[in-house]
Short mmCIF file of C-alpha atoms in Angstrom, two decimals:
data_model
loop_
_atom_site.label_atom_id
_atom_site.label_comp_id
_atom_site.label_asym_id
_atom_site.label_seq_id
_atom_site.Cartn_x
_atom_site.Cartn_y
_atom_site.Cartn_z
CA UNK A 61 60.81 -36.80 210.16
CA UNK A 62 62.77 -34.77 212.67
CA UNK A 63 65.12 -37.69 213.18
CA UNK A 64 65.73 -38.04 209.49
CA UNK A 65 66.35 -34.27 209.21
CA UNK A 66 68.92 -34.43 212.01
CA UNK A 67 70.75 -37.26 210.37
CA UNK A 68 70.91 -35.41 207.11
CA UNK A 69 72.02 -32.28 208.91
CA UNK A 70 74.82 -34.17 210.67
CA UNK A 71 75.95 -35.77 207.40
CA UNK A 72 76.10 -32.34 205.74
CA UNK A 73 78.23 -30.99 208.59
CA UNK A 74 80.68 -33.89 208.24
CA UNK A 75 81.00 -33.31 204.52
CA UNK A 76 81.61 -29.61 205.11
CA UNK A 77 84.33 -30.30 207.68
CA UNK A 78 85.95 -32.77 205.23
CA UNK A 79 85.89 -30.16 202.48
CA UNK A 80 87.44 -27.58 204.81
CA UNK A 81 90.19 -30.04 205.77
CA UNK A 82 90.94 -30.78 202.14
CA UNK A 83 90.98 -27.05 201.29
CA UNK A 84 93.34 -26.44 204.21
CA UNK A 85 95.66 -29.25 203.13
CA UNK A 86 95.71 -27.93 199.57
CA UNK A 87 96.46 -24.46 200.91
CA UNK A 88 99.37 -25.71 203.00
CA UNK A 89 100.81 -27.56 200.01
CA UNK A 90 100.47 -24.49 197.80
CA UNK A 91 102.04 -22.36 200.52
CA UNK A 92 104.92 -24.83 200.84
CA UNK A 93 105.45 -24.85 197.10
CA UNK A 94 105.32 -21.08 197.06
CA UNK A 95 107.84 -20.89 199.87
CA UNK A 96 110.17 -23.30 198.08
CA UNK A 97 109.82 -21.35 194.86
CA UNK A 98 110.56 -18.14 196.73
CA UNK A 99 113.62 -19.70 198.33
CA UNK A 100 114.72 -21.03 194.96
CA UNK A 101 114.29 -17.65 193.34
CA UNK A 102 116.17 -16.03 196.20
CA UNK A 103 118.97 -18.59 195.82
CA UNK A 104 119.15 -17.99 192.07
CA UNK A 105 119.22 -14.26 192.71
CA UNK A 106 122.05 -14.71 195.21
CA UNK A 107 123.91 -16.91 192.69
CA UNK A 108 123.40 -14.33 189.98
CA UNK A 109 124.61 -11.63 192.35
CA UNK A 110 127.72 -13.75 193.12
CA UNK A 111 128.34 -14.40 189.42
CA UNK A 112 127.94 -10.71 188.67
CA UNK A 113 130.44 -9.92 191.42
CA UNK A 114 132.93 -12.47 190.09
CA UNK A 115 132.48 -11.26 186.54
CA UNK A 116 132.90 -7.69 187.69
CA UNK A 117 136.09 -8.55 189.57
CA UNK A 118 137.36 -10.49 186.57
CA UNK A 119 136.76 -7.53 184.30
CA UNK A 120 138.56 -5.27 186.74
CA UNK A 121 141.48 -7.68 187.08
CA UNK A 122 141.80 -8.27 183.36
CA UNK A 123 141.95 -4.64 182.27
CA UNK A 124 144.19 -2.67 184.64
CA UNK A 125 147.93 -3.17 185.23
CA UNK A 126 147.54 -2.76 189.00
CA UNK A 127 144.86 -5.40 189.40
CA UNK A 128 146.53 -7.75 186.91
CA UNK A 129 149.66 -7.47 189.04
CA UNK A 130 147.63 -8.31 192.14
CA UNK A 131 146.05 -11.29 190.40
CA UNK A 132 149.44 -12.63 189.30
CA UNK A 133 150.96 -12.07 192.74
CA UNK A 134 148.04 -13.90 194.31
CA UNK A 135 148.61 -16.82 191.94
CA UNK A 136 152.34 -16.91 192.67
CA UNK A 137 151.82 -16.65 196.43
CA UNK A 138 149.64 -19.76 196.30
CA UNK A 139 152.44 -21.85 194.74
CA UNK A 140 155.47 -22.94 196.73
CA UNK A 141 158.86 -23.46 195.11
CA UNK A 142 158.69 -27.15 196.03
CA UNK A 143 155.50 -27.56 193.96
CA UNK A 144 156.66 -26.21 190.59
CA UNK A 145 157.35 -28.80 187.88
CA UNK A 146 160.08 -28.93 185.24
CA UNK A 147 159.08 -28.19 181.63
CA UNK A 148 161.93 -30.23 180.08
CA UNK A 149 162.24 -34.01 180.15
CA UNK A 150 165.72 -34.14 178.63
CA UNK A 151 167.49 -31.90 181.16
CA UNK A 152 168.27 -33.58 184.52
CA UNK A 153 167.06 -31.83 187.66
CA UNK A 154 169.07 -30.29 189.10
CA UNK A 155 171.73 -29.89 186.41
CA UNK A 156 175.02 -28.24 187.33
CA UNK A 157 178.61 -27.99 186.08
CA UNK A 158 181.81 -28.70 187.97
CA UNK A 159 184.38 -25.96 188.52
CA UNK A 160 187.15 -28.16 187.07
CA UNK A 161 185.43 -28.52 183.70
CA UNK A 162 187.13 -26.78 180.77
CA UNK A 163 185.13 -23.84 179.38
CA UNK A 164 184.95 -25.45 175.93
CA UNK A 165 183.47 -28.64 177.34
CA UNK A 166 180.99 -26.73 179.53
CA UNK A 167 179.76 -24.43 176.75
CA UNK A 168 179.38 -27.34 174.36
CA UNK A 169 177.50 -29.48 176.91
CA UNK A 170 175.04 -26.67 177.61
CA UNK A 171 174.50 -25.97 173.92
CA UNK A 172 173.89 -29.64 173.13
CA UNK A 173 171.29 -29.88 175.89
CA UNK A 174 169.75 -26.55 174.86
CA UNK A 175 170.41 -25.11 178.33
CA UNK A 176 170.81 -21.36 178.47
CA UNK A 177 172.32 -21.07 181.96
CA UNK A 178 173.68 -23.51 184.54
CA UNK A 179 175.04 -23.25 188.12
CA UNK A 180 178.66 -24.19 188.77
CA UNK A 181 179.71 -26.21 191.83
CA UNK A 182 182.99 -25.57 193.62
CA UNK A 183 185.63 -28.28 193.47
CA UNK A 184 186.44 -27.69 197.15
CA UNK A 185 182.97 -28.65 198.41
CA UNK A 186 179.26 -28.42 197.80
CA UNK A 187 179.30 -24.63 197.49
CA UNK A 188 177.78 -23.11 194.32
CA UNK A 189 180.12 -20.41 193.08
CA UNK A 190 178.00 -18.85 190.33
CA UNK A 191 176.33 -19.28 186.95
CA UNK A 192 177.66 -20.02 183.48
CA UNK A 193 175.41 -18.31 180.94
CA UNK A 194 175.49 -18.93 177.18
CA UNK A 195 174.41 -15.33 176.59
CA UNK A 196 177.99 -14.40 177.46
CA UNK A 197 179.30 -16.44 174.53
CA UNK A 198 177.90 -13.83 172.12
CA UNK A 199 179.80 -11.10 173.95
CA UNK A 200 183.03 -13.14 174.14
CA UNK A 201 182.98 -14.08 170.48
CA UNK A 202 182.22 -10.57 169.20
CA UNK A 203 184.80 -8.84 171.39
CA UNK A 204 187.54 -11.32 170.51
CA UNK A 205 186.77 -11.11 166.79
CA UNK A 206 186.99 -7.32 166.95
CA UNK A 207 190.25 -7.50 168.90
CA UNK A 208 191.78 -9.81 166.32
CA UNK A 209 190.00 -7.94 163.51
CA UNK A 210 189.45 -11.28 161.83
CA UNK A 211 187.96 -14.73 162.29
CA UNK A 212 189.62 -16.48 165.27
CA UNK A 213 192.86 -18.38 164.70
CA UNK A 214 192.75 -21.80 163.10
CA UNK A 215 195.15 -23.45 165.52
CA UNK A 216 193.92 -24.87 168.80
CA UNK A 217 197.31 -25.15 170.44
CA UNK A 218 196.15 -23.15 173.46
CA UNK A 219 193.66 -25.94 174.28
CA UNK A 220 194.63 -29.44 173.08
CA UNK A 221 191.28 -30.75 174.35
CA UNK A 222 189.61 -29.14 171.34
CA UNK A 223 191.14 -31.72 169.01
CA UNK A 224 190.26 -34.56 171.33
CA UNK A 225 186.66 -33.39 171.46
CA UNK A 226 186.49 -32.82 167.70
CA UNK A 227 185.99 -29.05 167.90
CA UNK A 228 189.26 -27.90 166.35
CA UNK A 229 187.26 -26.46 163.42
CA UNK A 230 184.57 -24.84 165.55
CA UNK A 231 184.74 -21.13 164.82
CA UNK A 232 182.41 -20.38 167.72
CA UNK A 233 184.37 -22.31 170.35
CA UNK A 234 187.74 -20.96 169.21
CA UNK A 235 186.47 -17.40 169.16
CA UNK A 236 185.06 -17.72 172.66
CA UNK A 237 188.14 -19.39 174.15
CA UNK A 238 190.52 -16.79 172.72
CA UNK A 239 188.76 -14.06 174.68
CA UNK A 240 190.96 -12.66 177.52
CA UNK A 241 188.25 -13.17 180.16
CA UNK A 242 187.81 -16.80 179.16
CA UNK A 243 191.57 -17.34 179.13
CA UNK A 244 191.68 -16.09 182.73
CA UNK A 245 189.59 -19.10 183.64
CA UNK A 246 192.74 -21.25 183.24
CA UNK A 247 190.95 -24.43 182.22
CA UNK A 248 188.28 -24.02 184.92
CA UNK A 249 184.92 -22.30 185.21
CA UNK A 250 185.53 -20.46 188.48
CA UNK A 251 186.30 -17.04 187.00
CA UNK A 252 183.48 -17.15 184.45
CA UNK A 253 180.90 -18.44 186.94
CA UNK A 254 181.62 -15.68 189.45
CA UNK A 255 180.60 -13.11 186.84
CA UNK A 256 176.95 -14.12 187.44
CA UNK A 257 175.96 -14.93 191.05
CA UNK A 258 173.57 -17.84 191.58
CA UNK A 259 170.57 -17.26 193.88
CA UNK A 260 168.94 -20.03 195.96
CA UNK A 261 165.47 -20.08 197.56
CA UNK A 262 163.90 -22.41 200.15
CA UNK A 263 161.29 -25.00 199.09
CA UNK A 264 158.65 -23.29 201.26
CA UNK A 265 159.22 -19.87 199.64
CA UNK A 266 156.49 -18.70 197.30
CA UNK A 267 157.08 -18.02 193.62
CA UNK A 268 156.71 -14.27 194.23
CA UNK A 269 160.35 -14.05 195.38
CA UNK A 270 161.46 -16.19 192.45
CA UNK A 271 159.55 -14.00 189.97
CA UNK A 272 161.29 -10.90 191.28
CA UNK A 273 164.72 -12.46 190.67
CA UNK A 274 163.82 -13.76 187.19
CA UNK A 275 162.39 -10.38 186.20
CA UNK A 276 165.71 -8.62 186.74
CA UNK A 277 168.37 -10.35 184.68
CA UNK A 278 168.51 -13.88 186.03
CA UNK A 279 167.43 -16.78 183.83
CA UNK A 280 167.60 -19.45 186.54
CA UNK A 281 167.46 -19.76 190.34
CA UNK A 282 168.00 -22.74 192.61
CA UNK A 283 165.80 -24.40 195.23
CA UNK A 284 167.47 -25.88 198.32
CA UNK A 285 166.53 -29.11 200.06
CA UNK A 286 168.64 -31.51 198.02
CA UNK A 287 171.43 -33.91 199.09
CA UNK A 288 175.15 -32.97 199.19
CA UNK A 289 175.84 -34.76 195.89
CA UNK A 290 173.60 -32.21 194.13
CA UNK A 291 175.22 -29.29 195.94
CA UNK A 292 172.18 -29.06 198.22
CA UNK A 293 169.84 -28.30 195.31
CA UNK A 294 166.50 -30.06 194.91
CA UNK A 295 165.69 -28.35 191.59
CA UNK A 296 166.36 -25.37 189.33
CA UNK A 297 163.58 -23.00 188.30
CA UNK A 298 163.86 -21.27 184.92
CA UNK A 299 161.94 -18.36 183.39
CA UNK A 300 160.08 -20.88 181.24
CA UNK A 301 158.96 -22.91 184.28
CA UNK A 302 157.69 -19.79 186.05
CA UNK A 303 155.84 -18.68 182.93
CA UNK A 304 154.16 -22.08 182.57
CA UNK A 305 152.97 -21.82 186.19
CA UNK A 306 151.35 -18.47 185.28
CA UNK A 307 150.20 -19.25 181.74
CA UNK A 308 146.63 -20.20 182.60
CA UNK A 309 146.08 -16.99 184.58
CA UNK A 310 147.85 -14.84 181.99
CA UNK A 311 145.64 -16.13 179.18
CA UNK A 312 142.69 -14.37 180.86
CA UNK A 313 144.37 -10.94 180.78
CA UNK A 314 142.66 -8.43 178.47
CA UNK A 315 145.33 -5.74 178.59
CA UNK A 316 146.87 -5.02 175.18
CA UNK A 317 150.37 -5.84 174.03
CA UNK A 318 151.03 -2.12 173.47
CA UNK A 319 150.80 -1.51 177.22
CA UNK A 320 153.87 -3.58 178.12
CA UNK A 321 155.90 -4.13 174.92
CA UNK A 322 159.45 -2.82 174.49
CA UNK A 323 159.82 -0.34 171.64
CA UNK A 324 161.61 0.52 169.36
CA UNK A 325 163.34 -2.72 168.34
CA UNK A 326 166.73 -3.53 166.88
CA UNK A 327 166.66 -4.80 163.29
CA UNK A 328 169.22 -6.06 160.81
CA UNK A 329 168.88 -6.56 157.02
CA UNK A 330 168.89 -10.16 155.83
CA UNK A 331 171.86 -9.36 153.56
CA UNK A 332 174.09 -8.37 156.50
CA UNK A 333 176.56 -10.93 157.85
CA UNK A 334 175.83 -13.18 160.79
CA UNK A 335 178.64 -11.44 162.64
CA UNK A 336 176.78 -8.14 162.23
CA UNK A 337 173.80 -9.76 163.92
CA UNK A 338 175.83 -11.06 166.87
CA UNK A 339 177.61 -7.71 167.12
CA UNK A 340 174.28 -5.88 167.35
CA UNK A 341 173.09 -8.27 170.08
CA UNK A 342 176.32 -7.81 172.05
CA UNK A 343 176.56 -4.01 171.78
CA UNK A 344 172.88 -3.43 172.57
CA UNK A 345 172.84 -6.14 175.26
CA UNK A 346 169.73 -7.82 173.85
CA UNK A 347 168.96 -11.51 173.41
CA UNK A 348 167.46 -11.14 169.93
CA UNK A 349 167.21 -8.96 166.82
CA UNK A 350 164.64 -8.87 164.03
CA UNK A 351 165.91 -9.80 160.54
CA UNK A 352 164.13 -7.79 157.83
CA UNK A 353 163.98 -7.84 154.03
CA UNK A 354 164.61 -4.94 151.66
CA UNK A 355 161.16 -3.53 152.44
CA UNK A 356 161.70 -3.62 156.19
CA UNK A 357 159.33 -6.55 156.71
CA UNK A 358 160.35 -9.11 159.31
CA UNK A 359 161.33 -12.49 157.87
CA UNK A 360 163.50 -14.06 160.60
CA UNK A 361 164.36 -13.88 164.26
CA UNK A 362 168.02 -14.09 165.35
CA UNK A 363 168.59 -14.80 169.03
CA UNK A 364 170.92 -16.30 171.61
CA UNK A 365 169.20 -19.59 170.73
CA UNK A 366 171.10 -19.49 167.43
CA UNK A 367 174.37 -18.98 169.30
CA UNK A 368 173.57 -22.14 171.26
CA UNK A 369 172.98 -24.01 168.01
CA UNK A 370 176.20 -22.66 166.54
CA UNK A 371 178.28 -23.57 169.59
CA UNK A 372 176.81 -27.08 169.38
CA UNK A 373 178.05 -27.37 165.76
CA UNK A 374 181.50 -28.66 164.86
CA UNK A 375 181.55 -26.04 162.08
CA UNK A 376 179.39 -24.13 159.63
CA UNK A 377 180.25 -24.17 155.91
CA UNK A 378 180.75 -20.39 155.76
CA UNK A 379 182.15 -18.37 158.65
CA UNK A 380 179.99 -15.76 160.32
CA UNK A 381 182.17 -13.03 158.85
CA UNK A 382 181.13 -14.12 155.33
CA UNK A 383 177.73 -15.81 155.61
CA UNK A 384 174.62 -13.66 155.43
CA UNK A 385 172.27 -13.74 158.40
CA UNK A 386 169.73 -15.69 156.36
CA UNK A 387 172.25 -18.32 155.17
CA UNK A 388 173.69 -18.68 158.66
CA UNK A 389 170.29 -19.19 160.28
CA UNK A 390 169.32 -21.76 157.66
CA UNK A 391 172.58 -23.65 158.24
CA UNK A 392 172.52 -23.83 162.05
CA UNK A 393 168.80 -24.57 162.27
CA UNK A 394 168.96 -27.29 159.63
CA UNK A 395 172.05 -29.04 160.96
CA UNK A 396 171.65 -28.37 164.66
CA UNK A 397 170.76 -30.83 167.41
CA UNK A 398 167.52 -32.67 166.70
CA UNK A 399 164.59 -31.04 168.43
CA UNK A 400 161.07 -29.94 167.68
CA UNK A 401 160.97 -27.83 164.52
CA UNK A 402 159.90 -24.26 165.12
CA UNK A 403 158.54 -21.64 162.79
CA UNK A 404 161.20 -19.08 161.72
CA UNK A 405 159.39 -16.11 163.27
CA UNK A 406 156.27 -15.60 165.36
CA UNK A 407 154.51 -12.23 165.48
CA UNK A 408 151.59 -10.43 167.10
CA UNK A 409 149.97 -6.98 166.91
CA UNK A 410 149.92 -4.16 169.45
CA UNK A 411 146.13 -4.48 169.78
CA UNK A 412 146.33 -8.19 170.64
CA UNK A 413 145.71 -9.08 174.27
CA UNK A 414 148.37 -10.26 176.68
CA UNK A 415 146.23 -13.36 177.07
CA UNK A 416 146.49 -14.13 173.35
CA UNK A 417 150.27 -13.69 173.35
CA UNK A 418 150.66 -15.74 176.54
CA UNK A 419 148.85 -18.60 174.84
CA UNK A 420 151.16 -18.42 171.82
CA UNK A 421 154.31 -18.23 173.96
CA UNK A 422 153.12 -21.21 175.98
CA UNK A 423 152.43 -23.34 172.90
CA UNK A 424 155.57 -22.42 170.91
CA UNK A 425 158.12 -22.35 173.73
CA UNK A 426 159.43 -18.94 172.63
CA UNK A 427 160.83 -16.45 175.14
CA UNK A 428 159.76 -13.42 173.11
CA UNK A 429 157.53 -12.38 170.24
CA UNK A 430 157.82 -9.55 167.72
CA UNK A 431 155.06 -6.95 167.50
CA UNK A 432 154.38 -5.94 163.90
CA UNK A 433 152.42 -3.35 161.96
CA UNK A 434 152.01 -4.08 158.24
CA UNK A 435 154.71 -6.78 158.73
CA UNK A 436 157.18 -4.15 160.02
CA UNK A 437 158.56 -4.84 163.54
CA UNK A 438 157.59 -2.02 165.93
CA UNK A 439 158.11 -3.72 169.29
CA UNK A 440 158.86 -6.91 171.15
CA UNK A 441 157.22 -8.61 174.12
CA UNK A 442 159.20 -11.11 176.20
CA UNK A 443 158.82 -13.22 179.31
CA UNK A 444 161.02 -10.69 181.11
CA UNK A 445 158.68 -7.86 180.02
CA UNK A 446 155.69 -9.78 181.40
CA UNK A 447 157.35 -10.47 184.77
CA UNK A 448 158.91 -7.04 185.17
CA UNK A 449 155.96 -4.86 184.13
CA UNK A 450 153.10 -6.83 185.62
CA UNK A 451 154.80 -7.52 188.97
CA UNK A 452 155.78 -3.99 189.95
#
């Protein structure tokens, strides 16, 4: 009996030790799972903290001019001039004009290619002597028309090339070429190009320097690093190219249009003549005016783009001294060079965000947009406004 009792006692002890081992193993597993869960929860908490920090920074950046400026500068500093891409497939990079080209030929070439400004290369070497800008054609035409107090002369005897090129009936070209400053050019672009200096940056420069130049009157700048046959240029950067590089960041901005728009705006009734529209643009030194109906509601946009279209035309049925703004715009936009059709006018409201407007400017290709209230223009926001006021 004692032996049997001992055996049973030993068996019970073994079972107890086994149960303790199993309980210990289960405890370790539970502890491990608990530790992993704790680590996971801690990681999620850290992630949430990071997300909250990012969201908080985003909210700060998107709502104050100072932090928006810092965000944009940071974006521009991360992009080198060599990395920016062209937004036009039909304009060669880099495009430039030769000093020996006649002004009529140069203006017409730029208008046909829908190029607003172009550098001019010296005939004596690879030096770039300045910029030819189609914005000046508005000024030249208006001033010459006022000086003559009539539509420019019908004869083209002062420039026989006009007949050869088929522009002897072009009111725009004749008006521009009669201007004293254009006549000083003496069949070359040297005088006109020197009126607007051309600035060149290095490929390794960041877009911050470029943005500063394009925010203060320049429409284009050059990037060095090219061969002698391209006057040492590797590419040309335009306002549009810079804006496209920023568009994605700008679309996140929650500041309102009212904070950076230009106001008041210049308007012209639709019954006024096209010349009145160009005259207003020239005297106020603006690139566009709002065309309004009898109730003051905006119905059209007249800009330097329309001067480009007009210069590209051989002629328009009615002269600008007779045609109403509305008839003139319909004529040049209908018969102009074939390109993507655009809506006559694009508007926004002062309570819209900069991000919303940036998205519209990016998709339409416009350089500015009218700000309206009950269809009445009260302001304008342009690419220049965005660069100048957000990059202080």
